Amino acid sequence: MSRRALLGTLGLAGGTVLAGSMLPLVRAEAASSSCMQVDTIAQMLLLSSVDDGQWVMTRGYYASGDGGGACYRIIASTSYTGTPDGFVDHALSTAGKVAVMDLSNGIDMKQVGVQSGVDCTARVRAAYAKNAKTYTYTGDMAPIIDCDDPNYPSSKFAGGIFPPSFSIHWFDGQFRFQAKGSANGEYVLFNFQGREHVTMYNPRVIGDVGTTHSGTGGEWGFGFYIVSGAKHITIQDGVAEKFWGDGYYIGVYPTNQTLPIPEHITLENCIADSNRRQGLSITAARCCRVIGGEYRNTGNIAWMGPAFGIDIEPNAQAKAYIDVSLIDVTTRNNKMGGLEIVPGFLSRSVVEDPFFNVYVSNYRSMDDGPTGAIKFNNPAPSSAAELQKTIRGQIVIETATIVRPKRKGVEWGRWGKHAPVVTASDVMVQDPNEEGVTGSSYTLQCAFVLTLTADDVAKGITHTGRITLIRPRAVDTRTTPKMKAPFWMQTAPGSSIQRLTIVDGFGENDLDGNKGFVRVNEAGGVTVRYTGDRPLKLLDQPLVCTTGMWAGYELRLPETATGVLDVELPASAVSLGLTYTIVNASQAGGQVRIKVSGADQLKRNGAAAATQWIVEPQERYAANANIAGLWSLSDTI
């Protein structure tokens, strides 16, 4: 079609020849050139006898008015660098001419012909290759993206689409990208490797879990992959759902661990929903902020551990480093737990700077899974020597509300003395053990749990790290309570819980009968600095302490008691660090006889060693096991 014939056709159809009115859309040199309008890209490709410098406006991409209209300048192919991609820039049927899209207003994805339900990977990549400053995504459509690395399996995380650096992306809330079904255990949709200063508003990506995923192995299919070299990346109101691995992943590119770790990463009001392994994983980051948002339903369609809402877990890599803040974040209904904090791999010798700094403010967990709404955990060490490498930094939690955890609310596992210091204030667990686990074991049924197992001891973890809890609360509001006890501490032989401080703990309505906040099953030394009302047990019958269950309690003879009541202490050799407090409140002449077991002795300053001691009315004594074979007895009045 000749230029004259086309213009005549446009005139008959009501088309307009534009000149100066194009100035807001194109460069100033268009002022002396006329601009023609056509309906579609297909019509533009048929133009003949067009001049260099000519401007052409399309009314749509596939059809007039479909939202894909754009403005193009015609140039000679000899002036065009490279080969036209056929999506953004187009080679015309007339030999030697190229239509070059004007990018002054950015690129709308409809202008490169994206379609719902169609593989548009090449189209999006072509748009990103132009390095426009803004990209717009509009319409109720779901273009498909091939997330597999084209060189798989020689490399695994170089697939998907790479937003250009220094770009802003506007999604209208309806547009979403759909991952193409994969058989691989590793794939990426939005790939931010090496990208800087990228901001996305309302992006939504959908994976292939439960629909088109055809493989069974692996756990590393990611929606947003923010890794090595990524800087100043912000995602606001993002949604990532149904990915084979994590909705969001922030960390180190595995095949080149010497690259800089991500820094200045912000996720604000984002949602992760029904992903297979994790809602969000953070394995390495500097100045990372997660503000608001909800990370939910992990593992509920298909699952692979850990299956948490959020997992902060550095790998044993040279550049591994954690500096993360979580503010006003919610986790909900995740298969295994809400928030997992795992610093242990930083103790490996390969890590250059073992730093783990996590700040949590106003965190909320609802209906999260059985291994802890908040789980402080460390992987088993490969050798005891690595336990001597202290991890710098600290974990600070200011206000957390945990409601209806499936079993335990907060757990510390393998939390050795090399772990970062934990300070948590105003953590409230309401209605733990929603699953209703029963039996004599406390570990699964309590609001707070801290354990050191025989396996931990065998691997060199014999003492806990420093933990301070300020105003922890454990409340069961159910008519028939399911919470066994507020806080359960259990140690294996050869281990001890040390440097644990509890300030003003409060527990209410537990199955153990409201005996106080702390329970201890002690097989080694336990030192707990407890501030607040001391847990109370009234001595209404003789008491034999075979474990550390009653350490830290006030064992009180009631005011109305008469006669002599016996309290037998456990073996001192397995009670090092324990303190038993015996109070005689009788006003009727009652006495308490403190007895020891086996060959143990009681020793009070200025008195000979003995195997028993009488506590008279209105007296108060503390019995401490400091060395094997000897209990030290002191009057605390």
XYZ file of C-alpha atoms in Angstrom, residues 3-636:
634
model
C 1.730 6.224 1.481
C -0.646 8.371 -0.642
C -3.210 5.568 -0.920
C -3.029 4.845 2.803
C -3.520 8.508 3.690
C -6.475 8.669 1.341
C -7.991 5.611 2.991
C -7.483 7.110 6.429
C -9.109 10.358 5.320
C -12.192 8.547 4.044
C -12.379 6.625 7.283
C -12.122 9.738 9.393
C -8.369 9.441 10.057
C -6.437 12.556 10.916
C -3.048 13.710 9.631
C -1.137 14.973 12.663
C 1.844 17.270 12.781
C 2.348 19.623 15.720
C -0.136 17.667 17.866
C 2.395 14.825 18.046
C 4.947 16.951 19.882
C 3.925 15.821 23.391
C 4.481 12.200 22.379
C 7.650 12.265 20.281
C 10.873 14.102 19.777
C 10.920 17.680 18.555
C 12.283 16.764 15.133
C 8.861 15.320 14.298
C 7.562 18.854 14.048
C 8.324 19.116 10.357
C 7.007 15.654 9.501
C 3.459 14.458 9.138
C 2.274 11.467 11.213
C 0.040 8.818 9.791
C -2.293 6.552 11.745
C -3.002 2.892 11.130
C -5.137 0.396 13.006
C -2.655 -2.404 13.736
C 0.942 -3.531 13.616
C 0.055 -5.702 10.630
C -1.043 -2.618 8.678
C 2.116 -0.763 9.624
C 4.263 -3.623 8.331
C 2.627 -3.249 4.898
C 3.528 0.424 4.519
C 5.553 1.229 1.412
C 7.235 4.375 0.170
C 7.632 5.744 3.689
C 10.328 8.295 4.274
C 13.094 8.224 6.844
C 11.955 10.243 9.827
C 8.263 9.534 9.140
C 6.095 9.007 12.258
C 3.407 6.335 12.401
C 0.859 5.848 15.167
C -0.965 2.551 15.618
C -4.436 2.511 17.127
C -3.836 -0.972 18.553
C -1.557 -3.975 18.320
C -3.811 -6.752 17.023
C -6.927 -4.610 16.570
C -7.770 -0.959 16.817
C -8.503 0.011 20.415
C -6.985 -3.085 22.062
C -4.676 -0.895 24.177
C -1.539 -1.761 22.253
C -1.283 1.402 20.209
C 2.094 3.153 20.068
C 4.069 5.737 18.153
C 6.907 4.650 15.834
C 9.549 6.498 13.859
C 10.648 5.111 10.507
C 14.409 4.912 10.012
C 16.714 3.292 7.509
C 17.846 -0.188 8.534
C 21.439 0.953 8.029
C 20.884 3.383 10.915
C 19.475 0.660 13.203
C 21.881 -1.190 15.473
C 21.222 -4.917 15.579
C 18.161 -6.738 14.298
C 14.570 -5.605 14.926
C 13.004 -7.920 17.501
C 9.553 -7.903 15.907
C 7.901 -7.010 19.209
C 9.078 -3.491 20.089
C 10.791 -2.513 16.833
C 9.596 -3.903 13.490
C 11.177 -4.435 10.079
C 8.753 -3.162 7.438
C 7.881 -5.079 4.324
C 9.570 -2.312 2.380
C 13.232 -3.321 2.296
C 15.578 -1.197 4.318
C 13.063 0.358 6.733
C 12.547 -0.176 10.475
C 9.736 1.158 12.677
C 11.233 2.122 16.032
C 8.869 2.524 18.985
C 9.010 5.812 20.839
C 9.894 5.098 24.496
C 9.444 8.574 25.952
C 6.330 7.400 27.796
C 7.706 3.951 28.599
C 6.278 0.649 27.402
C 2.862 -0.826 28.064
C 3.035 -4.612 27.741
C 0.072 -4.503 25.350
C 2.297 -2.523 22.984
C 4.497 -5.596 22.541
C 1.526 -7.884 21.978
C 1.245 -9.778 25.260
C -1.839 -11.997 25.391
C -3.564 -13.995 28.072
C -2.824 -17.701 28.027
C -0.015 -17.346 25.462
C 3.735 -17.790 26.041
C 4.908 -14.173 25.991
C 8.412 -14.713 27.388
C 10.175 -13.446 24.244
C 7.895 -10.398 24.048
C 8.542 -9.355 27.639
C 12.275 -9.932 27.299
C 12.309 -7.767 24.188
C 10.518 -4.991 26.068
C 12.978 -5.204 28.949
C 15.938 -5.166 26.555
C 14.966 -1.586 25.586
C 15.758 -0.383 29.141
C 12.740 1.888 29.292
C 12.260 3.894 32.449
C 8.661 2.811 33.007
C 6.648 -0.293 32.200
C 2.887 -0.619 32.488
C 0.848 -3.821 32.845
C -2.900 -3.462 32.342
C -5.978 -5.555 31.724
C -7.454 -8.749 33.051
C -4.958 -11.073 31.431
C -2.444 -13.759 32.385
C 0.434 -14.012 29.873
C 2.565 -17.127 30.305
C 6.278 -16.885 31.161
C 8.767 -19.690 30.563
C 10.668 -19.749 33.870
C 13.132 -22.548 33.045
C 16.792 -21.734 32.514
C 17.444 -22.178 28.770
C 20.746 -23.919 29.643
C 19.249 -26.265 32.213
C 20.760 -28.259 33.879
C 24.244 -26.796 33.312
C 22.809 -23.668 34.941
C 19.495 -23.473 36.731
C 18.612 -19.927 37.772
C 19.137 -17.849 34.633
C 15.600 -18.194 33.289
C 12.494 -16.069 33.563
C 12.361 -12.340 32.868
C 14.926 -9.742 34.015
C 13.507 -6.254 34.736
C 16.067 -3.651 33.649
C 17.902 -1.543 36.202
C 16.598 1.957 36.934
C 13.021 1.086 35.968
C 9.566 1.459 37.499
C 6.791 -1.073 36.877
C 3.083 -0.269 37.278
C 0.579 -3.129 37.484
C -3.123 -2.347 37.543
C -4.078 -5.147 39.970
C -5.709 -7.318 37.289
C -2.695 -8.184 35.162
C -0.666 -11.197 36.354
C 2.069 -13.379 34.948
C 1.475 -17.142 34.886
C 4.470 -19.471 35.129
C 4.655 -22.030 32.339
C 4.373 -25.562 33.658
C 7.783 -27.024 34.465
C 9.268 -30.420 35.217
C 12.342 -28.880 36.856
C 13.015 -28.448 40.547
C 14.527 -25.016 39.852
C 13.047 -22.096 37.941
C 12.567 -18.328 38.222
C 9.862 -15.945 37.045
C 10.991 -12.413 37.994
C 14.805 -12.536 38.069
C 16.589 -9.634 39.785
C 20.174 -10.911 39.587
C 22.457 -7.894 39.219
C 19.542 -5.462 38.948
C 19.598 -2.061 40.654
C 16.965 0.545 41.478
C 13.890 -1.389 40.360
C 10.474 -0.607 41.838
C 7.312 -2.631 41.220
C 3.780 -1.697 42.237
C 1.077 -4.395 42.480
C 2.914 -7.159 40.605
C 1.223 -10.550 40.714
C 2.809 -13.839 39.691
C 1.318 -17.331 39.761
C 3.303 -20.562 39.810
C 2.497 -24.089 38.659
C 1.873 -25.932 41.948
C -1.271 -28.015 41.842
C -1.822 -27.335 38.134
C 0.878 -27.811 35.497
C 4.041 -28.792 37.381
C 5.068 -32.206 36.053
C 8.187 -32.950 38.145
C 8.537 -34.264 41.663
C 12.080 -33.236 42.699
C 13.709 -30.062 43.905
C 12.355 -27.151 45.909
C 13.671 -24.039 44.169
C 10.996 -22.638 41.906
C 10.747 -18.926 42.720
C 8.322 -16.120 41.925
C 10.584 -13.175 42.817
C 14.292 -14.081 42.813
C 16.274 -11.228 44.388
C 19.879 -12.368 44.563
C 23.525 -11.432 44.102
C 24.126 -7.933 42.821
C 20.541 -6.799 43.447
C 20.393 -3.329 45.015
C 17.580 -0.954 45.893
C 14.796 -3.320 44.874
C 11.302 -2.404 46.099
C 8.171 -4.484 45.646
C 4.938 -2.968 46.902
C 1.669 -4.883 47.156
C 3.142 -7.858 45.350
C 1.429 -11.252 45.198
C 3.298 -14.529 44.656
C 1.328 -17.742 44.784
C 1.677 -21.451 44.024
C 5.411 -21.612 43.323
C 7.340 -24.871 43.511
C 9.766 -23.305 45.972
C 9.267 -19.831 47.460
C 7.091 -16.900 46.540
C 9.993 -14.540 47.327
C 13.673 -15.464 47.651
C 16.389 -13.045 48.799
C 19.924 -14.405 48.897
C 23.098 -15.487 47.117
C 23.305 -16.837 43.562
C 24.493 -20.407 44.223
C 26.911 -20.813 41.299
C 28.889 -17.677 42.145
C 28.979 -17.190 45.905
C 31.547 -14.370 45.748
C 29.112 -11.914 44.177
C 27.816 -9.063 46.380
C 24.772 -9.988 48.419
C 21.447 -8.150 47.932
C 21.172 -4.844 49.721
C 18.467 -2.248 50.335
C 15.649 -4.666 49.546
C 12.089 -3.732 50.543
C 8.950 -5.842 50.429
C 5.972 -3.731 51.453
C 2.452 -5.090 51.951
C 3.270 -8.157 49.895
C 1.409 -11.472 49.926
C 2.732 -14.984 49.514
C 0.001 -17.589 49.190
C 0.044 -21.383 48.847
C 3.674 -21.758 47.826
C 5.237 -25.180 48.237
C 8.369 -24.585 50.334
C 8.286 -21.055 51.758
C 6.383 -17.831 51.440
C 9.614 -15.849 51.817
C 13.190 -17.060 52.269
C 16.029 -14.732 53.239
C 19.477 -16.327 53.073
C 21.628 -13.197 52.671
C 20.765 -9.502 52.757
C 21.925 -6.101 53.956
C 19.364 -3.459 54.889
C 16.413 -5.708 54.080
C 12.975 -4.562 55.207
C 9.740 -6.526 55.144
C 6.902 -4.172 56.034
C 3.338 -5.332 56.389
C 1.891 -8.045 54.224
C 0.818 -11.625 54.824
C 2.675 -14.887 54.200
C 0.155 -17.682 54.285
C -0.928 -21.205 53.376
C 2.585 -22.468 52.637
C 2.480 -26.191 51.914
C -1.284 -26.494 51.852
C -1.492 -27.618 48.197
C 1.832 -29.480 48.072
C 4.694 -29.135 50.500
C 8.423 -29.438 51.021
C 10.080 -28.534 54.312
C 10.606 -26.180 56.036
C 7.138 -25.017 54.837
C 7.121 -21.771 56.874
C 5.599 -18.429 56.082
C 9.002 -16.737 56.438
C 12.382 -18.433 56.850
C 15.502 -16.400 57.684
C 18.224 -18.980 57.182
C 21.656 -18.109 55.764
C 23.498 -20.799 53.841
C 27.116 -21.763 54.521
C 28.436 -19.364 51.870
C 31.285 -16.888 51.969
C 29.094 -13.784 51.580
C 26.266 -14.950 53.842
C 25.196 -12.050 56.084
C 21.835 -11.165 57.618
C 20.496 -7.697 58.419
C 16.705 -7.871 58.276
C 13.728 -6.032 59.784
C 10.194 -7.425 59.876
C 7.591 -4.811 60.789
C 3.817 -5.348 61.024
C 4.092 -8.707 59.262
C 1.491 -11.497 59.493
C 1.881 -15.211 58.879
C -1.195 -17.399 58.648
C -2.066 -21.077 58.298
C 1.365 -22.260 57.139
C 1.845 -26.008 57.247
C 4.851 -26.194 59.587
C 5.162 -22.756 61.176
C 5.070 -18.990 60.860
C 8.546 -17.481 61.266
C 11.723 -19.593 61.347
C 15.042 -18.073 62.467
C 18.086 -20.254 61.705
C 21.504 -18.571 62.073
C 23.566 -21.741 62.583
C 25.210 -22.104 59.168
C 27.027 -18.799 59.761
C 29.306 -20.650 62.179
C 30.895 -22.563 59.284
C 34.500 -21.682 58.521
C 33.717 -20.627 54.931
C 31.636 -17.633 56.103
C 33.668 -14.428 55.985
C 31.556 -12.268 58.297
C 29.193 -14.273 60.540
C 26.631 -11.577 61.279
C 22.953 -12.183 62.045
C 20.825 -9.190 62.953
C 17.033 -9.562 62.942
C 14.545 -7.033 64.271
C 10.861 -7.967 64.541
C 8.156 -5.504 65.525
C 4.433 -6.157 65.890
C 4.511 -9.623 64.336
C 1.280 -11.618 64.186
C 0.842 -15.345 63.666
C -2.538 -16.959 63.113
C -3.190 -20.720 62.956
C 0.384 -21.611 62.021
C 1.736 -25.147 62.003
C 3.035 -27.557 64.636
C 6.785 -26.821 64.834
C 6.447 -23.330 66.255
C 4.743 -20.141 65.172
C 8.189 -18.665 65.902
C 10.963 -21.236 65.725
C 14.534 -20.484 66.750
C 16.388 -23.373 65.235
C 19.860 -24.462 64.178
C 20.864 -27.329 61.919
C 22.974 -30.071 63.455
C 26.657 -29.051 63.329
C 29.074 -31.162 61.330
C 31.724 -30.831 64.027
C 31.942 -29.503 67.552
C 34.727 -27.085 66.573
C 32.315 -24.961 64.585
C 30.309 -24.345 67.743
C 33.162 -22.239 69.084
C 32.687 -19.622 66.357
C 30.361 -16.988 67.763
C 27.795 -15.445 65.462
C 27.693 -11.678 65.939
C 24.483 -9.696 66.014
C 21.249 -10.116 67.896
C 17.596 -10.964 67.499
C 15.176 -8.421 68.931
C 11.424 -8.960 69.029
C 9.169 -6.149 70.174
C 5.561 -7.314 70.456
C 4.378 -10.517 68.859
C 0.905 -12.016 69.028
C 0.555 -15.724 68.314
C -2.962 -17.101 68.121
C -3.970 -20.758 67.840
C -0.667 -22.351 66.854
C -1.267 -25.972 65.889
C 0.989 -27.117 68.741
C 3.779 -25.128 70.427
C 3.878 -21.360 70.090
C 7.592 -20.430 70.345
C 10.424 -22.956 70.284
C 14.183 -22.905 70.717
C 15.927 -25.969 69.284
C 19.725 -26.544 69.242
C 20.096 -22.960 70.447
C 23.734 -23.241 71.497
C 25.836 -20.595 73.205
C 27.369 -19.571 69.859
C 23.923 -18.383 68.675
C 23.003 -14.673 68.605
C 21.532 -13.074 71.711
C 17.719 -13.093 71.809
C 15.725 -10.336 73.504
C 11.961 -10.615 73.165
C 9.443 -8.367 74.846
C 5.662 -8.659 74.986
C 5.316 -11.961 73.172
C 1.836 -13.338 73.749
C 0.767 -16.882 72.884
C -2.974 -17.503 72.949
C -4.519 -20.959 72.762
C -1.525 -23.117 71.807
C -1.933 -26.797 70.881
C -5.004 -26.148 68.762
C -4.592 -29.678 67.377
C -5.261 -31.003 70.860
C -2.205 -33.223 71.299
C -2.502 -35.185 74.549
C -0.210 -37.327 76.679
C 2.498 -36.762 79.246
C 4.953 -35.016 76.890
C 5.118 -31.279 77.387
C 7.168 -30.506 74.259
C 4.246 -30.335 71.829
C 1.637 -28.772 74.064
C 3.129 -25.616 75.574
C 3.218 -21.959 74.604
C 7.016 -21.640 74.948
C 9.440 -24.576 74.601
C 13.232 -24.795 75.003
C 14.981 -28.162 74.640
C 18.446 -29.682 74.525
C 18.290 -33.319 73.443
C 20.706 -36.220 73.772
C 21.503 -35.842 70.068
C 22.350 -32.165 70.610
C 24.738 -33.106 73.424
C 26.394 -35.757 71.255
C 27.103 -33.081 68.642
C 28.612 -30.673 71.148
C 25.665 -28.445 72.046
C 25.634 -28.615 75.834
C 24.563 -25.102 76.850
C 21.942 -22.686 75.600
C 22.618 -19.210 74.305
C 21.536 -16.020 76.022
C 17.777 -15.464 75.956
C 15.818 -12.706 77.693
C 12.029 -12.714 77.727
C 10.294 -9.628 79.039
C 6.609 -9.923 79.900
C 5.936 -13.150 78.011
C 2.304 -14.239 78.227
C 0.681 -17.600 77.701
C -3.092 -17.679 77.908
C -5.637 -20.368 77.114
C -9.060 -18.837 76.548
C -10.832 -22.110 75.718
C -13.436 -23.541 78.055
C -11.494 -26.801 78.045
C -7.827 -25.795 77.911
C -5.336 -27.591 75.646
C -2.187 -25.789 76.814
C -0.161 -28.159 78.979
C 1.922 -25.410 80.574
C 3.088 -21.873 79.722
C 6.858 -22.556 79.423
C 8.539 -25.956 79.188
C 12.309 -26.420 79.478
C 13.887 -29.818 78.964
C 17.547 -30.821 78.996
C 19.311 -34.092 78.310
C 22.107 -35.530 80.516
C 25.271 -33.519 80.071
C 23.514 -30.309 79.078
C 22.224 -27.276 80.892
C 19.996 -24.310 80.243
C 21.924 -21.194 81.130
C 21.644 -17.436 80.687
C 17.868 -17.555 80.406
C 16.085 -14.581 81.946
C 12.323 -14.344 82.319
C 10.918 -11.040 83.534
C 7.296 -10.892 84.654
C 6.076 -14.001 82.871
C 2.348 -14.671 83.007
C 0.423 -17.876 82.367
C -3.259 -18.618 82.727
C -5.596 -21.615 82.428
C -3.155 -24.438 81.652
C -3.775 -28.164 82.048
C -1.071 -28.403 84.702
C -3.213 -26.394 87.073
C -1.718 -22.899 86.952
C 1.405 -23.867 88.906
C 3.288 -20.876 87.542
C 4.946 -19.899 84.301
C 7.930 -22.275 84.090
C 8.243 -26.068 84.113
C 11.658 -27.706 84.053
C 12.524 -31.328 83.346
C 16.192 -31.135 84.247
C 18.892 -33.726 83.684
C 21.804 -31.295 83.911
C 22.237 -27.842 85.402
C 19.531 -25.241 84.894
C 19.954 -21.577 85.703
C 16.927 -19.391 85.182
C 16.793 -15.830 86.424
C 13.112 -15.382 87.054
C 11.703 -11.974 87.953
C 8.096 -11.664 89.004
C 5.736 -13.840 90.969
C 7.558 -17.084 91.732
C 5.703 -20.200 90.591
C 3.987 -21.659 93.657
C 3.371 -25.229 94.830
C 1.537 -25.749 98.096
C 2.947 -28.646 100.110
C -0.149 -30.643 101.002
C 1.642 -34.021 100.916
C 5.255 -35.285 100.960
C 7.199 -34.343 97.819
C 9.984 -36.376 96.187
C 11.806 -34.371 93.490
C 13.248 -36.936 91.107
C 13.789 -34.367 88.325
C 14.104 -30.607 88.168
C 10.361 -30.169 87.820
C 10.078 -28.042 90.968
C 13.295 -26.059 90.609
C 12.540 -22.342 90.647
C 9.228 -22.828 92.446
C 8.326 -21.636 95.885
C 7.474 -24.831 97.767
C 5.214 -23.514 100.522
C 3.794 -25.218 103.575
C 0.293 -23.755 104.101
C -0.625 -21.631 107.125
C -2.873 -24.321 108.579
C -0.356 -27.185 108.290
C 0.632 -29.239 111.322
C 3.145 -32.017 111.829
C 6.230 -32.653 109.707
C 6.137 -32.848 105.902
C 9.113 -34.198 103.897
C 10.630 -32.636 100.768
C 13.322 -34.821 99.184
C 15.730 -33.122 96.753
C 16.890 -34.861 93.559
C 20.445 -36.119 93.122
C 22.864 -33.194 93.206
C 25.020 -34.655 90.420
C 22.250 -34.065 87.881
C 20.974 -30.849 89.466
C 23.971 -28.545 89.156
C 22.799 -24.957 88.970
C 19.339 -25.672 90.338
C 17.784 -23.833 93.251
C 14.900 -25.076 95.394
C 13.102 -22.587 97.655
C 11.215 -23.946 100.667
C 8.933 -21.643 102.676
C 7.216 -22.604 105.906
C 4.143 -20.366 106.227
C 2.535 -22.509 108.944
C 0.951 -20.744 111.875
C -0.037 -24.030 113.516
C 3.405 -25.421 114.303
C 3.951 -27.326 111.054
C 7.509 -28.163 109.942
C 9.219 -29.019 106.632
C 11.988 -31.603 106.619
C 14.436 -31.128 103.714
C 16.029 -34.449 102.800
C 18.711 -35.452 100.291
C 19.026 -38.641 98.278
C 21.808 -41.209 98.070
C 25.152 -40.077 99.476
C 24.389 -36.363 99.072
C 24.920 -33.952 101.970
C 23.322 -30.702 103.060
C 25.751 -27.994 104.170
C 24.806 -24.755 105.880
C 27.443 -22.190 106.821
C 28.550 -22.682 110.394
C 26.894 -26.085 110.700
C 28.026 -29.641 110.126
C 27.006 -31.458 106.956
C 23.771 -33.408 107.331
C 21.312 -35.464 105.345
C 18.272 -33.492 106.462
C 17.259 -30.104 107.827
C 14.133 -28.846 109.585
C 12.519 -25.635 108.350
C 10.653 -24.106 111.254
C 7.510 -21.937 110.957
C 8.128 -18.546 109.298
C 11.521 -19.699 107.965
C 12.578 -19.707 104.337
C 15.520 -21.649 102.869
C 17.140 -21.988 99.443
C 18.892 -25.232 98.530
C 21.450 -24.955 95.707
C 23.332 -27.745 93.930
C 26.698 -26.212 93.065
C 28.975 -29.256 93.153
C 28.214 -32.955 92.910
C 27.453 -34.554 96.271
C 26.672 -31.338 98.128
C 23.616 -29.122 98.497
C 24.273 -25.657 99.910
C 21.555 -24.476 102.264
C 20.978 -20.803 103.020
C 18.418 -18.901 105.052
C 16.801 -16.368 102.665
